[in-house]
Amino acid sequence: MSKKVIIVGGVAGGASAAARLRRLDEEAHIVMFERNDYISFANCGLPYYIGGSIKERSKLLVQTPEAMFKRFNIDIRTQSEVVAINPAANTVTVRNLASGEQYEESYDQMILSPGAKPIRPNVPGADHTSILSLRNLADTDRIKEKVTQSDTKSAVVIGGGFIGIEMAENLKELGLEVTLVQSGDQILSSFDGEMSGMMAKELEDNGVKLLFKQQVLSFSTLEHNRVEVRLSSGMVVQTELVISAIGVTPDTAFVQGSGLAFGSRGHIVVNDRMETNLPNIYAVGDAVEVTDFVNGRQTAIPLAGPANKQGRIAADNVAGLPTTFKGTQGTSIIKVFGLTGAATGNNEKTLRAQGIPYQVTYVHPNSHAGYYPGAVPMTLKLLFNDEGRILGAQAVGRDGVDKRMDTISTVMRLKGTVTDLTELELAYAPPFSSAKDPVNMAGYTAENILSGLTDVFVTEQLTSRDEQNAILVDVRSKMEHDNGHIPGSILIPVDELRGRLDELDRNKEIWVYCQVGLRGYTASRILRQNGFKVRNLTGGYKTYLLTQYTPKKNEQPPVHAAAVKTVTEGLKETAAGILQADATLDACGLCCPGPLIQVKQQIDGLKADDVLKVTATDPGFYEDIQAWAGMTHNRVEKLTKHQDGTIEAFVRKGDSEIASEANQAVVQGPDNSTMIVFSGDLDKAIASFIIANGAASSGKKVTMFFTFWGLNVIRRPEKIPVSKNLIGRMFGMMMPRGSRKLSLSKMNMMGMGAKMIRGVMSSNNVSSLEELIETAISQGVEVVACQMSMDLMGIQKEELIDGVKIAGVGYYLGKADQSGINLFI
């Protein structure tokens, strides 16, 4: 006599179980209950159908009831909800949602695959019809209908998990203004903060506004079915659509009280054969608690891959094949506009919470051979223990991330070590990889750590460095150091290191760093073999910069903001208003003066009258490109500042011969003066403003460019509540806040000297520094703060006095080029 098997729920786990069971047992009577109309659909593809990447809705349907019945002879009952199970009687209670009828159905064995349901915000107004979640095709249809309405201009996404990020991206791709609200301090909790920060920045660069550490307090109804979202910071956002993506909870209310065992978060407890504690009942998918493959603890990871495997294993055991589920690594991947993020195993947060010792290494290799066109960098993070076992990995990049994470995940599943990564023989040709694949490189760096060839430190340990007993050394080139370095470091390029060993104290520990870690490793080997105790920053300065990410300040996101702000005042437009670029340059992510260097290199390769389209994200580029173009006799045809912070410039190349002749014939303008104020000393600040006021009063146009310590001269005296990273907060505490806190360069005498000089100035009717600053600005002296220095020192525009312009070195050089006097103070 054939047995009767009931499967509750379809999609990944249930549908996989049904198909596998039929292939194993042709005689079994298989009944599948599904309360929706669809038994198997591509739920991971739903956001991309909403966003338009997937054009046809029918492509989301993996299997229809009719096709599955025809192929597998399964009794499929849609619009049928199992509302209770009765283990003692081996029956379930089923409600026909179309007719309302309830009936009992018997079983010999049962597989539960109820999945999970979205968590709804438990705040006033959460039942508003414009607040939607995404879990199935019905949800998809509601959202699709909403976003295609002409009056839907904006959306608020609540939750920074996978669904929230994918929805934010796809809604933005549709042209909506998107604000993402996240209760924690990062998106994508399966990644560590410095890795998720790369993807958060990508969201911002593409116009998604991020609000971190914000709780939704309430929703209110506005006219035309719009929603007002009130946040814990006091911020209020108005929108036409809210996507709630704050997480899911197991959909197991119908089996409560049945005798099934549940975990601490309400998931069904199963063994490695997917058996529950009740005889003849199995459970799979998002509703079950499983074993973490890395740490052996119980966890719940709602992913499609594990659900499919569990469905297959449950079917095997129902059919008499004793297969087992050996746990999940949580391997996952996500597209965030142009970036890909992938992870497997445990992250640092999990390892720390579980008390598991670990080591970490970072590498920043190219996706394929650098000499082959199209190579782009990726960041790969590897976590491992002292025995070399791989505990987890994360990677972010624009190409090649998926295959590297799949490779590491495979080695982990086979209980491999970092040495196994070094020994992998992976496919190589210049368009696809490098002779040393990024996976090999991660293994090599980890192996060096374990073998004792190098001691490493991570960025967060910089704050605990004993500055009296540990010297921080930048071993990059001078140009790299000048363009940005870790505060407190001295420069000794690695190629000069052997000849400058006597500059280092052998009684102190040497902490070295380079750009990505390789030169630092070389330096550490040189120093160690010369008797120094040395540590190297894993991942180098590039990893350090990742840890400095902070979201842009969004005090009050606009309800309906224009997509771009185009500024063309004083700039020449083409007759048709449309520019055709002869070449393009993506300088996004580069800091001043990087974008200008790239522009010059590209322009040098163009013909006269060719147009270069440049995209950059450095805020100072907006002023810099105009000044640079004027100085080099090129022309900015169009300059656009986008809401997402990107700046787009169309630069037309001038005639090189005319430009050369003009450059040779330039006579310094006698009526203009420029000065760089590098110092933060009181006496030098006074001198600079006395000179500036004198020049301005004689009719000269004066530009003062404040950089590094000179920025303290133009800081506000009061503390301004702005969000800063750790380094920014440290600089803020150490540096003087405003002109009244400046000390003398000589004879300061713990502040007494500064007070004395101020007294002497007052008694001799000489204006104070603060009065000199006010007078200079009122006379039209242009006070400019260096954007790059502000970024490095963690100073924000709000902390500077009124009337200060933010720009980069290109703007200053443009002014200096037109000046008869240029001073450095």
PDB file of N, CA and C in Angstrom, residues 378-418:
ATOM      1  N   MET A 378      39.213  44.774  -6.095  1.00  0.00           N
ATOM      2  CA  MET A 378      38.248  44.261  -5.135  1.00  0.00           C
ATOM      3  C   MET A 378      38.917  44.237  -3.768  1.00  0.00           C
ATOM      4  N   THR A 379      38.117  44.187  -2.734  1.00  0.00           N
ATOM      5  CA  THR A 379      38.629  44.028  -1.376  1.00  0.00           C
ATOM      6  C   THR A 379      38.158  42.687  -0.850  1.00  0.00           C
ATOM      7  N   LEU A 380      39.102  41.868  -0.389  1.00  0.00           N
ATOM      8  CA  LEU A 380      38.787  40.533   0.099  1.00  0.00           C
ATOM      9  C   LEU A 380      39.288  40.411   1.531  1.00  0.00           C
ATOM     10  N   LYS A 381      38.410  40.008   2.419  1.00  0.00           N
ATOM     11  CA  LYS A 381      38.726  39.858   3.842  1.00  0.00           C
ATOM     12  C   LYS A 381      38.602  38.391   4.214  1.00  0.00           C
ATOM     13  N   LEU A 382      39.624  37.860   4.889  1.00  0.00           N
ATOM     14  CA  LEU A 382      39.645  36.447   5.260  1.00  0.00           C
ATOM     15  C   LEU A 382      39.818  36.330   6.768  1.00  0.00           C
ATOM     16  N   LEU A 383      38.971  35.505   7.385  1.00  0.00           N
ATOM     17  CA  LEU A 383      39.034  35.236   8.819  1.00  0.00           C
ATOM     18  C   LEU A 383      39.408  33.778   9.021  1.00  0.00           C
ATOM     19  N   PHE A 384      40.328  33.511   9.936  1.00  0.00           N
ATOM     20  CA  PHE A 384      40.827  32.149  10.120  1.00  0.00           C
ATOM     21  C   PHE A 384      41.342  32.006  11.552  1.00  0.00           C
ATOM     22  N   ASN A 385      41.494  30.746  12.004  1.00  0.00           N
ATOM     23  CA  ASN A 385      41.995  30.539  13.361  1.00  0.00           C
ATOM     24  C   ASN A 385      43.475  30.180  13.347  1.00  0.00           C
ATOM     25  N   ASP A 386      44.027  29.915  14.529  1.00  0.00           N
ATOM     26  CA  ASP A 386      45.466  29.673  14.638  1.00  0.00           C
ATOM     27  C   ASP A 386      45.903  28.367  13.985  1.00  0.00           C
ATOM     28  N   GLU A 387      44.946  27.481  13.721  1.00  0.00           N
ATOM     29  CA  GLU A 387      45.265  26.241  13.013  1.00  0.00           C
ATOM     30  C   GLU A 387      45.137  26.413  11.503  1.00  0.00           C
ATOM     31  N   GLY A 388      44.728  27.587  11.066  1.00  0.00           N
ATOM     32  CA  GLY A 388      44.593  27.844   9.637  1.00  0.00           C
ATOM     33  C   GLY A 388      43.230  27.534   9.066  1.00  0.00           C
ATOM     34  N   ARG A 389      42.286  27.054   9.895  1.00  0.00           N
ATOM     35  CA  ARG A 389      40.946  26.762   9.387  1.00  0.00           C
ATOM     36  C   ARG A 389      40.238  28.067   9.036  1.00  0.00           C
ATOM     37  N   ILE A 390      39.588  28.077   7.894  1.00  0.00           N
ATOM     38  CA  ILE A 390      38.888  29.277   7.433  1.00  0.00           C
ATOM     39  C   ILE A 390      37.566  29.397   8.183  1.00  0.00           C
ATOM     40  N   LEU A 391      37.353  30.551   8.803  1.00  0.00           N
ATOM     41  CA  LEU A 391      36.145  30.793   9.580  1.00  0.00           C
ATOM     42  C   LEU A 391      35.133  31.652   8.825  1.00  0.00           C
ATOM     43  N   GLY A 392      35.590  32.428   7.895  1.00  0.00           N
ATOM     44  CA  GLY A 392      34.679  33.287   7.143  1.00  0.00           C
ATOM     45  C   GLY A 392      35.440  34.134   6.146  1.00  0.00           C
ATOM     46  N   ALA A 393      34.712  34.703   5.209  1.00  0.00           N
ATOM     47  CA  ALA A 393      35.312  35.579   4.212  1.00  0.00           C
ATOM     48  C   ALA A 393      34.261  36.549   3.701  1.00  0.00           C
ATOM     49  N   GLN A 394      34.718  37.721   3.284  1.00  0.00           N
ATOM     50  CA  GLN A 394      33.849  38.731   2.693  1.00  0.00           C
ATOM     51  C   GLN A 394      34.607  39.406   1.556  1.00  0.00           C
ATOM     52  N   ALA A 395      33.892  39.801   0.535  1.00  0.00           N
ATOM     53  CA  ALA A 395      34.536  40.478  -0.595  1.00  0.00           C
ATOM     54  C   ALA A 395      33.569  41.491  -1.190  1.00  0.00           C
ATOM     55  N   VAL A 396      34.129  42.615  -1.644  1.00  0.00           N
ATOM     56  CA  VAL A 396      33.347  43.658  -2.309  1.00  0.00           C
ATOM     57  C   VAL A 396      34.153  44.161  -3.498  1.00  0.00           C
ATOM     58  N   GLY A 397      33.517  44.270  -4.642  1.00  0.00           N
ATOM     59  CA  GLY A 397      34.185  44.774  -5.831  1.00  0.00           C
ATOM     60  C   GLY A 397      33.219  44.887  -6.987  1.00  0.00           C
ATOM     61  N   ARG A 398      33.728  45.271  -8.128  1.00  0.00           N
ATOM     62  CA  ARG A 398      32.870  45.483  -9.299  1.00  0.00           C
ATOM     63  C   ARG A 398      32.896  44.315 -10.273  1.00  0.00           C
ATOM     64  N   ASP A 399      33.813  43.392 -10.094  1.00  0.00           N
ATOM     65  CA  ASP A 399      33.885  42.257 -11.013  1.00  0.00           C
ATOM     66  C   ASP A 399      34.658  41.128 -10.342  1.00  0.00           C
ATOM     67  N   GLY A 400      34.234  39.894 -10.582  1.00  0.00           N
ATOM     68  CA  GLY A 400      34.979  38.738 -10.122  1.00  0.00           C
ATOM     69  C   GLY A 400      34.803  38.361  -8.681  1.00  0.00           C
ATOM     70  N   VAL A 401      33.920  39.057  -7.968  1.00  0.00           N
ATOM     71  CA  VAL A 401      33.710  38.770  -6.549  1.00  0.00           C
ATOM     72  C   VAL A 401      33.039  37.410  -6.356  1.00  0.00           C
ATOM     73  N   ASP A 402      32.066  37.098  -7.224  1.00  0.00           N
ATOM     74  CA  ASP A 402      31.276  35.886  -7.037  1.00  0.00           C
ATOM     75  C   ASP A 402      32.126  34.627  -7.084  1.00  0.00           C
ATOM     76  N   LYS A 403      32.997  34.512  -8.090  1.00  0.00           N
ATOM     77  CA  LYS A 403      33.749  33.264  -8.221  1.00  0.00           C
ATOM     78  C   LYS A 403      34.787  33.120  -7.110  1.00  0.00           C
ATOM     79  N   ARG A 404      35.314  34.248  -6.604  1.00  0.00           N
ATOM     80  CA  ARG A 404      36.258  34.139  -5.482  1.00  0.00           C
ATOM     81  C   ARG A 404      35.556  33.669  -4.216  1.00  0.00           C
ATOM     82  N   MET A 405      34.361  34.185  -3.964  1.00  0.00           N
ATOM     83  CA  MET A 405      33.659  33.769  -2.761  1.00  0.00           C
ATOM     84  C   MET A 405      33.186  32.326  -2.881  1.00  0.00           C
ATOM     85  N   ASP A 406      32.756  31.919  -4.072  1.00  0.00           N
ATOM     86  CA  ASP A 406      32.364  30.517  -4.279  1.00  0.00           C
ATOM     87  C   ASP A 406      33.547  29.584  -4.031  1.00  0.00           C
ATOM     88  N   THR A 407      34.735  30.003  -4.460  1.00  0.00           N
ATOM     89  CA  THR A 407      35.928  29.169  -4.261  1.00  0.00           C
ATOM     90  C   THR A 407      36.244  29.008  -2.782  1.00  0.00           C
ATOM     91  N   ILE A 408      36.233  30.118  -2.046  1.00  0.00           N
ATOM     92  CA  ILE A 408      36.532  30.053  -0.613  1.00  0.00           C
ATOM     93  C   ILE A 408      35.461  29.262   0.121  1.00  0.00           C
ATOM     94  N   SER A 409      34.194  29.463  -0.254  1.00  0.00           N
ATOM     95  CA  SER A 409      33.100  28.725   0.366  1.00  0.00           C
ATOM     96  C   SER A 409      33.263  27.223   0.172  1.00  0.00           C
ATOM     97  N   THR A 410      33.716  26.837  -1.018  1.00  0.00           N
ATOM     98  CA  THR A 410      33.922  25.416  -1.300  1.00  0.00           C
ATOM     99  C   THR A 410      35.032  24.830  -0.431  1.00  0.00           C
ATOM    100  N   VAL A 411      36.139  25.567  -0.310  1.00  0.00           N
ATOM    101  CA  VAL A 411      37.236  25.101   0.538  1.00  0.00           C
ATOM    102  C   VAL A 411      36.773  24.985   1.991  1.00  0.00           C
ATOM    103  N   MET A 412      35.983  25.933   2.440  1.00  0.00           N
ATOM    104  CA  MET A 412      35.444  25.870   3.802  1.00  0.00           C
ATOM    105  C   MET A 412      34.584  24.624   3.999  1.00  0.00           C
ATOM    106  N   ARG A 413      33.714  24.340   3.037  1.00  0.00           N
ATOM    107  CA  ARG A 413      32.809  23.194   3.143  1.00  0.00           C
ATOM    108  C   ARG A 413      33.600  21.891   3.258  1.00  0.00           C
ATOM    109  N   LEU A 414      34.764  21.865   2.630  1.00  0.00           N
ATOM    110  CA  LEU A 414      35.622  20.670   2.683  1.00  0.00           C
ATOM    111  C   LEU A 414      36.599  20.736   3.859  1.00  0.00           C
ATOM    112  N   LYS A 415      36.318  21.661   4.792  1.00  0.00           N
ATOM    113  CA  LYS A 415      37.123  21.835   6.003  1.00  0.00           C
ATOM    114  C   LYS A 415      38.576  22.149   5.661  1.00  0.00           C
ATOM    115  N   GLY A 416      38.763  22.951   4.609  1.00  0.00           N
ATOM    116  CA  GLY A 416      40.102  23.310   4.175  1.00  0.00           C
ATOM    117  C   GLY A 416      40.715  24.407   5.023  1.00  0.00           C
ATOM    118  N   THR A 417      41.984  24.676   4.757  1.00  0.00           N
ATOM    119  CA  THR A 417      42.747  25.675   5.492  1.00  0.00           C
ATOM    120  C   THR A 417      43.257  26.751   4.545  1.00  0.00           C
ATOM    121  N   VAL A 418      43.915  27.762   5.138  1.00  0.00           N
ATOM    122  CA  VAL A 418      44.467  28.836   4.305  1.00  0.00           C
ATOM    123  C   VAL A 418      45.562  28.289   3.394  1.00  0.00           C
TER     124      VAL A 418
END
